[in-house]
Short mmCIF file of N, CA and C in Angstrom, two decimals:
data_model
loop_
_atom_site.label_atom_id
_atom_site.label_comp_id
_atom_site.label_asym_id
_atom_site.label_seq_id
_atom_site.Cartn_x
_atom_site.Cartn_y
_atom_site.Cartn_z
N MET A 1 -6.35 25.18 -43.63
CA MET A 1 -5.50 24.01 -43.69
C MET A 1 -6.19 22.95 -44.53
N PHE A 2 -5.45 22.34 -45.40
CA PHE A 2 -5.94 21.21 -46.17
C PHE A 2 -5.26 19.97 -45.63
N PHE A 3 -5.98 18.87 -45.63
CA PHE A 3 -5.42 17.62 -45.16
C PHE A 3 -4.84 16.85 -46.34
N THR A 4 -3.58 16.47 -46.23
CA THR A 4 -2.93 15.66 -47.24
C THR A 4 -2.29 14.48 -46.53
N PHE A 5 -2.80 13.30 -46.79
CA PHE A 5 -2.32 12.12 -46.08
C PHE A 5 -1.75 11.05 -46.98
N GLY A 6 -1.84 11.24 -48.27
CA GLY A 6 -1.27 10.25 -49.16
C GLY A 6 -2.28 9.26 -49.69
N LYS A 7 -1.74 8.25 -50.28
CA LYS A 7 -2.54 7.26 -50.98
C LYS A 7 -3.43 6.46 -50.03
N GLY A 8 -4.64 6.23 -50.48
CA GLY A 8 -5.53 5.35 -49.74
C GLY A 8 -6.38 6.00 -48.68
N VAL A 9 -6.24 7.30 -48.47
CA VAL A 9 -7.03 8.00 -47.46
C VAL A 9 -8.23 8.65 -48.13
N THR A 10 -9.39 8.41 -47.56
CA THR A 10 -10.59 9.06 -48.05
C THR A 10 -11.26 9.78 -46.90
N GLY A 11 -12.15 10.69 -47.22
CA GLY A 11 -12.83 11.40 -46.15
C GLY A 11 -14.05 12.14 -46.65
N VAL A 12 -14.86 12.52 -45.70
CA VAL A 12 -16.04 13.33 -45.98
C VAL A 12 -16.15 14.36 -44.86
N SER A 13 -16.57 15.57 -45.23
CA SER A 13 -16.62 16.64 -44.25
C SER A 13 -17.81 17.55 -44.50
N TYR A 14 -18.36 18.06 -43.42
CA TYR A 14 -19.39 19.09 -43.50
C TYR A 14 -18.97 20.21 -42.56
N LYS A 15 -18.96 21.43 -43.08
CA LYS A 15 -18.63 22.60 -42.27
C LYS A 15 -19.74 23.62 -42.39
N ALA A 16 -20.08 24.22 -41.26
CA ALA A 16 -21.01 25.34 -41.28
C ALA A 16 -20.28 26.54 -41.86
N GLY A 17 -20.99 27.42 -42.43
CA GLY A 17 -20.35 28.59 -43.04
C GLY A 17 -20.30 29.79 -42.11
N GLY A 18 -19.71 30.82 -42.63
CA GLY A 18 -19.68 32.09 -41.91
C GLY A 18 -18.91 32.04 -40.62
N SER A 19 -19.53 32.54 -39.57
CA SER A 19 -18.82 32.66 -38.29
C SER A 19 -19.12 31.51 -37.34
N LEU A 20 -19.54 30.36 -37.87
CA LEU A 20 -19.79 29.19 -37.05
C LEU A 20 -18.66 28.18 -37.20
N ALA A 21 -18.26 27.58 -36.09
CA ALA A 21 -17.16 26.60 -36.10
C ALA A 21 -17.65 25.17 -36.29
N ASP A 22 -18.95 24.97 -36.30
CA ASP A 22 -19.51 23.62 -36.38
C ASP A 22 -18.96 22.87 -37.59
N GLU A 23 -18.61 21.61 -37.33
CA GLU A 23 -17.97 20.81 -38.38
C GLU A 23 -17.97 19.35 -37.95
N ILE A 24 -18.08 18.47 -38.93
CA ILE A 24 -17.84 17.05 -38.69
C ILE A 24 -17.08 16.51 -39.90
N THR A 25 -16.06 15.73 -39.60
CA THR A 25 -15.24 15.13 -40.64
C THR A 25 -14.91 13.70 -40.24
N ILE A 26 -14.96 12.81 -41.22
CA ILE A 26 -14.60 11.41 -41.00
C ILE A 26 -13.59 11.02 -42.07
N PHE A 27 -12.45 10.52 -41.63
CA PHE A 27 -11.42 10.02 -42.53
C PHE A 27 -11.31 8.51 -42.39
N THR A 28 -11.03 7.85 -43.49
CA THR A 28 -10.73 6.43 -43.48
C THR A 28 -9.31 6.27 -44.01
N ALA A 29 -8.46 5.64 -43.23
CA ALA A 29 -7.06 5.43 -43.61
C ALA A 29 -6.87 3.98 -44.04
N PRO A 30 -5.79 3.71 -44.74
CA PRO A 30 -5.53 2.32 -45.13
C PRO A 30 -5.08 1.45 -43.96
N ASN A 31 -4.62 2.10 -42.86
CA ASN A 31 -4.15 1.33 -41.71
C ASN A 31 -4.15 2.22 -40.46
N LYS A 32 -3.93 1.60 -39.30
CA LYS A 32 -3.96 2.33 -38.03
C LYS A 32 -2.81 3.32 -37.88
N ILE A 33 -1.66 3.01 -38.46
CA ILE A 33 -0.50 3.91 -38.37
C ILE A 33 -0.81 5.24 -39.08
N THR A 34 -1.38 5.14 -40.27
CA THR A 34 -1.75 6.36 -41.00
C THR A 34 -2.84 7.11 -40.26
N ALA A 35 -3.79 6.38 -39.69
CA ALA A 35 -4.87 7.02 -38.93
C ALA A 35 -4.31 7.80 -37.74
N LYS A 36 -3.31 7.26 -37.08
CA LYS A 36 -2.71 7.96 -35.94
C LYS A 36 -2.10 9.28 -36.39
N LYS A 37 -1.42 9.28 -37.54
CA LYS A 37 -0.84 10.51 -38.08
C LYS A 37 -1.94 11.51 -38.43
N MET A 38 -3.03 10.99 -38.97
CA MET A 38 -4.16 11.85 -39.31
C MET A 38 -4.73 12.51 -38.07
N LEU A 39 -4.85 11.77 -36.99
CA LEU A 39 -5.39 12.31 -35.75
C LEU A 39 -4.53 13.47 -35.26
N GLU A 40 -3.22 13.33 -35.33
CA GLU A 40 -2.34 14.42 -34.92
C GLU A 40 -2.55 15.66 -35.79
N SER A 41 -2.73 15.46 -37.08
CA SER A 41 -3.00 16.59 -37.98
C SER A 41 -4.34 17.24 -37.66
N VAL A 42 -5.33 16.44 -37.34
CA VAL A 42 -6.64 16.97 -36.97
C VAL A 42 -6.53 17.83 -35.72
N LYS A 43 -5.77 17.38 -34.74
CA LYS A 43 -5.60 18.16 -33.51
C LYS A 43 -4.92 19.50 -33.80
N SER A 44 -3.95 19.49 -34.69
CA SER A 44 -3.29 20.75 -35.10
C SER A 44 -4.28 21.66 -35.81
N TYR A 45 -5.11 21.06 -36.65
CA TYR A 45 -6.13 21.82 -37.37
C TYR A 45 -7.08 22.50 -36.39
N ILE A 46 -7.52 21.78 -35.37
CA ILE A 46 -8.42 22.35 -34.37
C ILE A 46 -7.75 23.52 -33.67
N ASP A 47 -6.48 23.39 -33.32
CA ASP A 47 -5.74 24.49 -32.69
C ASP A 47 -5.68 25.71 -33.61
N GLU A 48 -5.46 25.48 -34.89
CA GLU A 48 -5.44 26.59 -35.85
C GLU A 48 -6.79 27.28 -35.92
N ARG A 49 -7.85 26.48 -35.90
CA ARG A 49 -9.20 27.05 -35.94
C ARG A 49 -9.48 27.89 -34.70
N LYS A 50 -9.00 27.46 -33.53
CA LYS A 50 -9.18 28.24 -32.30
C LYS A 50 -8.58 29.63 -32.46
N GLU A 51 -7.36 29.68 -32.97
CA GLU A 51 -6.69 30.97 -33.18
C GLU A 51 -7.45 31.83 -34.17
N LEU A 52 -7.92 31.22 -35.24
CA LEU A 52 -8.66 31.95 -36.26
C LEU A 52 -9.96 32.53 -35.70
N PHE A 53 -10.74 31.71 -35.02
CA PHE A 53 -12.02 32.17 -34.50
C PHE A 53 -11.87 33.15 -33.34
N ALA A 54 -10.78 33.07 -32.61
CA ALA A 54 -10.56 34.01 -31.51
C ALA A 54 -10.58 35.46 -32.01
N GLY A 55 -10.17 35.66 -33.25
CA GLY A 55 -10.10 37.00 -33.81
C GLY A 55 -11.43 37.58 -34.25
N TYR A 56 -12.41 36.74 -34.62
CA TYR A 56 -13.65 37.32 -35.12
C TYR A 56 -14.93 36.68 -34.58
N ALA A 57 -14.83 35.55 -33.94
CA ALA A 57 -16.02 34.91 -33.35
C ALA A 57 -15.60 34.16 -32.08
N PRO A 58 -15.18 34.91 -31.06
CA PRO A 58 -14.63 34.28 -29.86
C PRO A 58 -15.59 33.30 -29.17
N ALA A 59 -16.88 33.48 -29.32
CA ALA A 59 -17.83 32.55 -28.70
C ALA A 59 -17.68 31.14 -29.28
N GLU A 60 -17.21 31.04 -30.51
CA GLU A 60 -17.04 29.74 -31.16
C GLU A 60 -15.82 28.97 -30.64
N VAL A 61 -14.90 29.67 -30.01
CA VAL A 61 -13.69 29.03 -29.49
C VAL A 61 -14.06 27.99 -28.43
N THR A 62 -15.09 28.27 -27.65
CA THR A 62 -15.53 27.32 -26.63
C THR A 62 -15.91 25.98 -27.26
N LYS A 63 -16.61 26.02 -28.39
CA LYS A 63 -16.95 24.79 -29.10
C LYS A 63 -15.69 24.05 -29.53
N LEU A 64 -14.74 24.79 -30.05
CA LEU A 64 -13.50 24.17 -30.53
C LEU A 64 -12.70 23.56 -29.38
N GLU A 65 -12.74 24.18 -28.22
CA GLU A 65 -12.03 23.65 -27.05
C GLU A 65 -12.64 22.32 -26.59
N LYS A 66 -13.93 22.11 -26.88
CA LYS A 66 -14.61 20.89 -26.47
C LYS A 66 -14.73 19.87 -27.61
N ALA A 67 -14.13 20.16 -28.74
CA ALA A 67 -14.26 19.31 -29.92
C ALA A 67 -13.84 17.87 -29.65
N VAL A 68 -14.51 16.96 -30.33
CA VAL A 68 -14.16 15.54 -30.28
C VAL A 68 -13.19 15.27 -31.42
N ALA A 69 -12.09 14.62 -31.12
CA ALA A 69 -11.14 14.16 -32.15
C ALA A 69 -10.65 12.80 -31.69
N VAL A 70 -11.10 11.75 -32.38
CA VAL A 70 -10.79 10.39 -31.94
C VAL A 70 -10.38 9.51 -33.12
N GLN A 71 -9.57 8.53 -32.78
CA GLN A 71 -9.21 7.49 -33.73
C GLN A 71 -9.92 6.22 -33.31
N LYS A 72 -10.60 5.61 -34.25
CA LYS A 72 -11.28 4.34 -34.01
C LYS A 72 -10.76 3.36 -35.06
N GLY A 73 -9.69 2.66 -34.73
CA GLY A 73 -9.06 1.76 -35.69
C GLY A 73 -8.45 2.55 -36.83
N LYS A 74 -8.91 2.30 -38.04
CA LYS A 74 -8.38 3.03 -39.20
C LYS A 74 -9.21 4.27 -39.54
N TYR A 75 -10.12 4.65 -38.65
CA TYR A 75 -10.97 5.82 -38.85
C TYR A 75 -10.56 6.95 -37.89
N VAL A 76 -10.70 8.16 -38.39
CA VAL A 76 -10.51 9.35 -37.55
C VAL A 76 -11.76 10.20 -37.71
N VAL A 77 -12.34 10.58 -36.59
CA VAL A 77 -13.55 11.38 -36.59
C VAL A 77 -13.30 12.61 -35.74
N PHE A 78 -13.72 13.77 -36.27
CA PHE A 78 -13.74 14.93 -35.39
C PHE A 78 -15.00 15.72 -35.61
N CYS A 79 -15.45 16.32 -34.52
CA CYS A 79 -16.73 17.01 -34.53
C CYS A 79 -16.67 18.23 -33.63
N VAL A 80 -17.24 19.31 -34.13
CA VAL A 80 -17.37 20.55 -33.37
C VAL A 80 -18.84 20.91 -33.40
N THR A 81 -19.45 21.01 -32.23
CA THR A 81 -20.88 21.29 -32.16
C THR A 81 -21.24 21.80 -30.76
N ASP A 82 -22.42 22.41 -30.66
CA ASP A 82 -22.91 22.85 -29.35
C ASP A 82 -23.22 21.66 -28.45
N ASN A 83 -23.72 20.59 -29.03
CA ASN A 83 -24.14 19.43 -28.26
C ASN A 83 -23.09 18.32 -28.37
N ILE A 84 -21.92 18.56 -27.79
CA ILE A 84 -20.79 17.66 -27.95
C ILE A 84 -21.01 16.32 -27.25
N GLU A 85 -21.75 16.31 -26.16
CA GLU A 85 -21.99 15.04 -25.46
C GLU A 85 -22.82 14.09 -26.32
N GLU A 86 -23.83 14.61 -27.00
CA GLU A 86 -24.62 13.77 -27.89
C GLU A 86 -23.76 13.30 -29.07
N ALA A 87 -22.92 14.18 -29.57
CA ALA A 87 -22.03 13.81 -30.68
C ALA A 87 -21.09 12.68 -30.25
N LYS A 88 -20.53 12.77 -29.05
CA LYS A 88 -19.64 11.72 -28.55
C LYS A 88 -20.37 10.37 -28.49
N THR A 89 -21.59 10.39 -28.01
CA THR A 89 -22.38 9.17 -27.92
C THR A 89 -22.62 8.57 -29.30
N ILE A 90 -22.98 9.41 -30.24
CA ILE A 90 -23.25 8.94 -31.61
C ILE A 90 -21.98 8.35 -32.21
N ILE A 91 -20.85 9.03 -32.03
CA ILE A 91 -19.57 8.54 -32.58
C ILE A 91 -19.19 7.22 -31.93
N ASP A 92 -19.30 7.14 -30.61
CA ASP A 92 -18.97 5.89 -29.91
C ASP A 92 -19.84 4.73 -30.35
N ASN A 93 -21.11 4.99 -30.56
CA ASN A 93 -22.04 3.92 -30.98
C ASN A 93 -21.84 3.51 -32.42
N ALA A 94 -21.25 4.38 -33.22
CA ALA A 94 -21.06 4.08 -34.64
C ALA A 94 -19.84 3.18 -34.89
N PHE A 95 -18.95 3.10 -33.91
CA PHE A 95 -17.73 2.31 -34.10
C PHE A 95 -17.67 1.21 -33.09
#
């Protein structure tokens, strides 16, 4: 899935390769309304990834089920990692 949100949206993402689901992505929207739409798309993306990984790396599905996907004003952040509690703390402290 590719994210297409229109004018004014920027983002940066890091994904692990191969059979790992680890990922962090941060989007900046021009406003909170666009950010809310982005968050819904991110949640759909995570669901798609669960289905994909279930077929060849089922252990990674657990990470995806615990993924963080949050909107902080005009920002949307999502993270998939083994240490999700630490990631949540870092994200909360950054905004």
